[in-house]
Short mmCIF file of C-alpha atoms and ligand atoms in Angstrom, two decimals:
data_model
loop_
_atom_site.label_atom_id
_atom_site.label_comp_id
_atom_site.label_asym_id
_atom_site.label_seq_id
_atom_site.Cartn_x
_atom_site.Cartn_y
_atom_site.Cartn_z
CA MET A 1 9.81 17.13 -8.26
CA ILE A 2 7.55 14.22 -7.36
CA GLY A 3 6.42 13.98 -3.73
CA LEU A 4 5.76 10.68 -2.00
CA ILE A 5 3.81 10.25 1.25
CA ASP A 6 3.99 7.38 3.71
CA SER A 7 4.07 6.87 7.45
CA GLY A 8 7.53 5.25 7.41
CA GLU A 9 9.32 2.23 5.90
CA GLY A 10 6.59 1.73 3.29
CA GLY A 11 7.72 4.97 1.66
CA ILE A 12 11.29 3.73 1.37
CA ILE A 13 10.07 0.41 -0.05
CA THR A 14 7.93 2.24 -2.64
CA ALA A 15 10.76 4.64 -3.49
CA ARG A 16 13.03 1.65 -4.13
CA GLU A 17 10.45 0.29 -6.61
CA ILE A 18 10.30 3.69 -8.32
CA ARG A 19 14.11 3.83 -8.53
CA ARG A 20 14.14 0.41 -10.22
CA LEU A 21 12.03 1.91 -12.99
CA ASN A 22 13.56 5.37 -13.12
CA GLU A 23 16.93 6.07 -11.51
CA THR A 24 16.97 9.80 -12.02
CA LEU A 25 13.46 10.93 -11.08
CA ASP A 26 13.49 13.92 -8.72
CA LEU A 27 11.78 12.38 -5.70
CA THR A 28 11.07 13.82 -2.25
CA LEU A 29 9.86 11.45 0.47
CA LEU A 30 7.62 12.73 3.22
CA LEU A 31 7.78 9.98 5.84
CA ASP A 32 5.44 11.01 8.63
CA ARG A 33 7.10 8.93 11.36
CA ARG A 34 6.01 11.44 13.99
CA ASN A 35 2.36 10.45 13.49
CA ALA A 36 2.95 6.75 12.75
CA PRO A 37 1.41 4.26 12.80
CA TYR A 38 -1.35 5.43 10.49
CA GLY A 39 -3.22 2.13 10.70
CA THR A 40 -4.60 2.83 14.17
CA LYS A 41 -5.77 6.39 13.41
CA SER A 42 -9.35 7.52 12.90
CA GLU A 43 -10.71 8.56 9.52
CA SER A 44 -10.77 12.24 10.48
CA GLU A 45 -7.18 12.17 11.77
CA LEU A 46 -6.02 10.50 8.56
CA THR A 47 -7.92 12.99 6.41
CA GLU A 48 -6.31 15.89 8.25
CA LEU A 49 -2.79 14.42 8.13
CA THR A 50 -3.05 13.47 4.46
CA GLY A 51 -4.39 16.88 3.45
CA ASN A 52 -1.56 18.61 5.32
CA ASN A 53 1.06 16.29 3.82
CA ILE A 54 -0.20 16.89 0.28
CA GLU A 55 -0.22 20.67 0.81
CA ARG A 56 3.28 20.55 2.26
CA LEU A 57 4.66 18.71 -0.76
CA LEU A 58 2.85 21.00 -3.19
CA SER A 59 4.25 24.04 -1.37
CA LEU A 60 7.73 22.53 -1.74
CA GLY A 61 7.13 22.47 -5.50
CA ALA A 62 5.89 18.94 -6.15
CA SER A 63 4.36 18.62 -9.61
CA ARG A 64 2.72 15.41 -8.51
CA VAL A 65 2.12 13.62 -5.23
CA LEU A 66 1.96 9.86 -4.77
CA ILE A 67 0.09 8.81 -1.64
CA ALA A 68 2.04 5.59 -1.33
CA CYS A 69 0.56 4.73 2.08
CA CYS A 70 -2.55 2.62 1.41
CA THR A 71 -4.13 3.67 4.71
CA ALA A 72 -3.93 7.35 3.78
CA SER A 73 -4.90 6.79 0.16
CA THR A 74 -7.98 4.70 0.93
CA VAL A 75 -9.27 7.35 3.34
CA TRP A 76 -8.60 10.06 0.73
CA ASN A 77 -10.25 7.89 -1.88
CA ASN A 78 -13.45 7.60 0.19
CA LEU A 79 -13.67 11.33 0.93
CA PRO A 80 -16.37 13.29 -0.94
CA GLU A 81 -14.74 15.55 -3.56
CA GLY A 82 -15.96 18.74 -1.82
CA GLN A 83 -14.13 17.86 1.40
CA LYS A 84 -10.73 17.37 -0.23
CA LYS A 85 -8.20 20.17 0.05
CA VAL A 86 -6.75 18.94 -3.23
CA SER A 87 -8.81 17.22 -5.89
CA VAL A 88 -7.46 13.89 -7.09
CA PRO A 89 -8.32 11.26 -9.65
CA ILE A 90 -9.01 7.83 -8.24
CA LEU A 91 -6.60 5.26 -9.62
CA SER A 92 -6.29 1.79 -8.23
CA PRO A 93 -3.52 -0.06 -10.01
CA THR A 94 -3.11 -2.66 -7.26
CA ALA A 95 -6.75 -3.76 -7.45
CA ARG A 96 -6.63 -3.78 -11.27
CA ARG A 97 -3.49 -5.92 -11.20
CA ALA A 98 -5.06 -8.39 -8.74
CA GLU A 99 -8.12 -8.66 -10.99
CA SER A 100 -5.92 -9.52 -13.92
CA VAL A 101 -3.86 -12.21 -12.16
CA THR A 102 -6.56 -14.11 -10.25
CA LYS A 103 -7.76 -17.27 -11.91
CA ASN A 104 -10.59 -18.11 -9.48
CA GLY A 105 -11.89 -14.59 -8.74
CA ARG A 106 -11.09 -14.77 -5.03
CA ILE A 107 -8.74 -12.21 -3.56
CA ALA A 108 -7.32 -11.98 -0.05
CA VAL A 109 -6.08 -8.61 1.21
CA ILE A 110 -3.83 -7.90 4.16
CA ALA A 111 -3.79 -4.27 5.27
CA THR A 112 -3.94 -2.05 8.34
CA ALA A 113 -7.01 -1.91 10.59
CA ALA A 114 -7.97 1.53 9.26
CA THR A 115 -7.80 0.34 5.65
CA VAL A 116 -9.88 -2.77 6.37
CA ARG A 117 -12.42 -0.65 8.28
CA SER A 118 -12.77 1.65 5.27
CA GLY A 119 -13.97 -1.28 3.13
CA ALA A 120 -12.10 0.28 0.20
CA TRP A 121 -10.49 -2.88 -1.13
CA SER A 122 -13.77 -4.82 -1.23
CA ARG A 123 -15.39 -1.94 -3.10
CA LEU A 124 -12.52 -1.60 -5.55
CA LEU A 125 -12.52 -5.34 -6.22
CA PHE A 126 -16.29 -5.82 -6.44
CA PRO A 127 -17.78 -8.15 -7.73
CA LEU A 128 -14.82 -10.41 -6.95
CA ARG A 129 -14.97 -12.20 -3.60
CA THR A 130 -12.64 -10.50 -1.15
CA THR A 131 -11.33 -11.60 2.25
CA GLU A 132 -9.70 -8.77 4.22
CA LEU A 133 -7.40 -9.27 7.19
CA ALA A 134 -6.16 -6.44 9.41
CA LEU A 135 -2.47 -6.96 10.25
CA GLY A 136 -1.17 -3.92 12.10
CA GLU A 137 1.33 -6.22 13.87
CA LEU A 138 3.05 -6.71 10.54
CA VAL A 139 3.69 -2.95 10.33
CA THR A 140 5.41 -3.17 13.73
CA LEU A 141 7.45 -6.18 12.58
CA VAL A 142 8.71 -4.32 9.50
CA GLU A 143 9.36 -1.10 11.42
CA SER A 144 11.47 -3.14 13.87
CA GLY A 145 13.70 -4.28 10.99
CA ALA A 146 12.32 -7.66 9.81
CA ARG A 147 12.99 -8.19 6.09
CA ASP A 148 13.16 -11.04 3.60
CA GLY A 149 16.49 -12.72 4.35
CA LYS A 150 16.67 -10.95 7.72
CA ILE A 151 14.05 -12.50 9.97
CA THR A 152 14.43 -14.51 13.18
CA ASP A 153 12.74 -17.88 13.76
CA THR A 154 10.48 -16.29 16.36
CA GLU A 155 9.47 -13.54 13.93
CA ARG A 156 8.77 -16.13 11.22
CA LYS A 157 6.58 -18.16 13.60
CA ASN A 158 4.74 -14.97 14.53
CA LEU A 159 4.23 -14.19 10.84
CA GLU A 160 2.83 -17.68 10.23
CA LYS A 161 0.38 -17.21 13.09
CA LEU A 162 -0.70 -13.78 11.81
CA LEU A 163 -1.38 -15.12 8.31
CA SER A 164 -3.13 -18.33 9.43
CA PRO A 165 -6.69 -16.85 9.20
CA LEU A 166 -6.17 -16.84 5.41
CA SER A 167 -6.06 -20.66 5.34
CA GLY A 168 -9.77 -21.03 4.57
CA SER A 169 -10.13 -18.03 2.29
CA GLY A 170 -10.11 -19.99 -0.98
CA ALA A 171 -8.22 -17.10 -2.55
CA ASP A 172 -5.52 -17.68 -5.15
CA THR A 173 -4.24 -14.08 -4.99
CA LEU A 174 -3.06 -11.99 -2.05
CA ILE A 175 -2.83 -8.20 -2.12
CA LEU A 176 -0.15 -6.74 0.12
CA GLY A 177 -2.42 -3.78 0.83
CA CYS A 178 0.04 -1.84 2.93
CA THR A 179 3.32 -0.53 1.56
CA HIS A 180 5.23 -1.92 4.55
CA PHE A 181 4.35 -5.55 3.74
CA PRO A 182 6.42 -6.08 0.56
CA ALA A 183 9.49 -6.00 2.85
CA LEU A 184 8.47 -9.56 3.72
CA GLU A 185 6.96 -10.59 0.37
CA ARG A 186 9.12 -13.72 -0.06
CA GLU A 187 8.37 -14.95 3.47
CA ILE A 188 4.66 -14.22 3.09
CA LYS A 189 4.55 -16.00 -0.29
CA GLU A 190 6.16 -19.09 1.20
CA ILE A 191 3.60 -19.23 4.02
CA VAL A 192 0.42 -18.53 2.03
CA LYS A 193 1.31 -20.97 -0.72
CA LYS A 194 0.28 -23.70 1.77
CA TYR A 195 -3.20 -22.14 1.68
CA GLY A 196 -3.42 -22.33 -2.11
CA ILE A 197 -2.51 -18.65 -2.63
CA ARG A 198 -0.27 -18.55 -5.69
CA TYR A 199 0.09 -14.86 -6.52
CA THR A 200 1.01 -11.83 -4.47
CA VAL A 201 0.37 -8.27 -5.64
CA SER A 202 2.44 -5.55 -3.98
CA SER A 203 0.86 -2.12 -3.47
CA ALA A 204 4.36 -0.58 -3.40
CA ARG A 205 5.29 -2.08 -6.77
CA GLU A 206 1.96 -1.29 -8.45
CA GLY A 207 1.95 2.26 -7.09
CA ALA A 208 5.46 2.80 -8.44
CA ARG A 209 4.48 1.39 -11.85
CA GLU A 210 1.39 3.61 -12.01
CA LEU A 211 3.41 6.68 -11.11
CA ILE A 212 5.93 6.01 -13.87
CA ARG A 213 3.16 5.11 -16.35
CA THR A 214 1.39 8.42 -15.76
CA LEU A 215 4.48 10.65 -15.59
CA THR A 216 4.06 11.83 -19.14
CA ASP A 217 0.51 13.06 -18.42
CA THR A 218 1.07 16.76 -17.83
CA SER A 219 -2.61 17.73 -17.58
CA GLY A 220 -2.79 17.45 -13.81
CA HIS A 221 -0.34 19.64 -11.98
CA GLY A 222 -0.50 18.50 -8.37
CA ARG A 223 -2.31 15.35 -9.29
CA THR A 224 -2.24 12.60 -6.74
CA VAL A 225 -1.99 8.96 -7.64
CA LEU A 226 -3.86 6.64 -5.32
CA ILE A 227 -2.94 3.02 -4.79
N1 DGL B 301 2.41 1.85 5.10
C1 DGL B 301 1.10 2.23 5.47
C2 DGL B 301 0.08 1.63 4.50
O1 DGL B 301 0.40 1.41 3.36
C3 DGL B 301 0.62 2.02 6.89
C4 DGL B 301 1.57 1.77 8.00
C5 DGL B 301 1.10 2.39 9.30
O2 DGL B 301 0.19 1.85 9.95
O3 DGL B 301 1.65 3.44 9.63
O4 DGL B 301 -1.06 1.40 4.84
#
């Protein structure tokens, strides 16, 4: 069984991407709605929650755990090896994908406040020029049901306002650095194209691809894939 961790909808969005690639994979979702949102939590709270969630899935028999939630995975990523309850390799398929699609070397990232505070994306993308924008409101929008093809005019206007700080970024590529955000990928794409941003990279999609890519690697029982 493969375990997947997220704070809510982002886990379902990632699981859907995994299902597109592998319909039969034995998947257990741990959606920690009780402690959501993760994006407003402190580093120590997130470390504690993530460690407990990983242990829980391993105790249920997971052979591998995917920390789909970018907020949890960036905190885990930054943690010194000795402080981790479970040792993990650091994989960053979303950053690698963004590096390969950008033509001008400038990447914009939208993520939760905790992820932006961690500085993880800028480090992963260095030496590319990165503009990070904290958009916790977008998590709330998705949790309240907004989706591509299912969004009110007021919600769309709100989304436009939230994304407007990206207008001067000069980026041609946008990372959806929170697994909730791909729920509105089409809408986001339409808005940011006015700012010259041509490509979007979804953390949910890249995490799913990385999981499937590394499934055949049996060396790491309990290994955790970070996105
Ligand atoms: N989906 C999570 C992420 O990828 C965060 C959502 C939340 O704030 O709970 O960062």
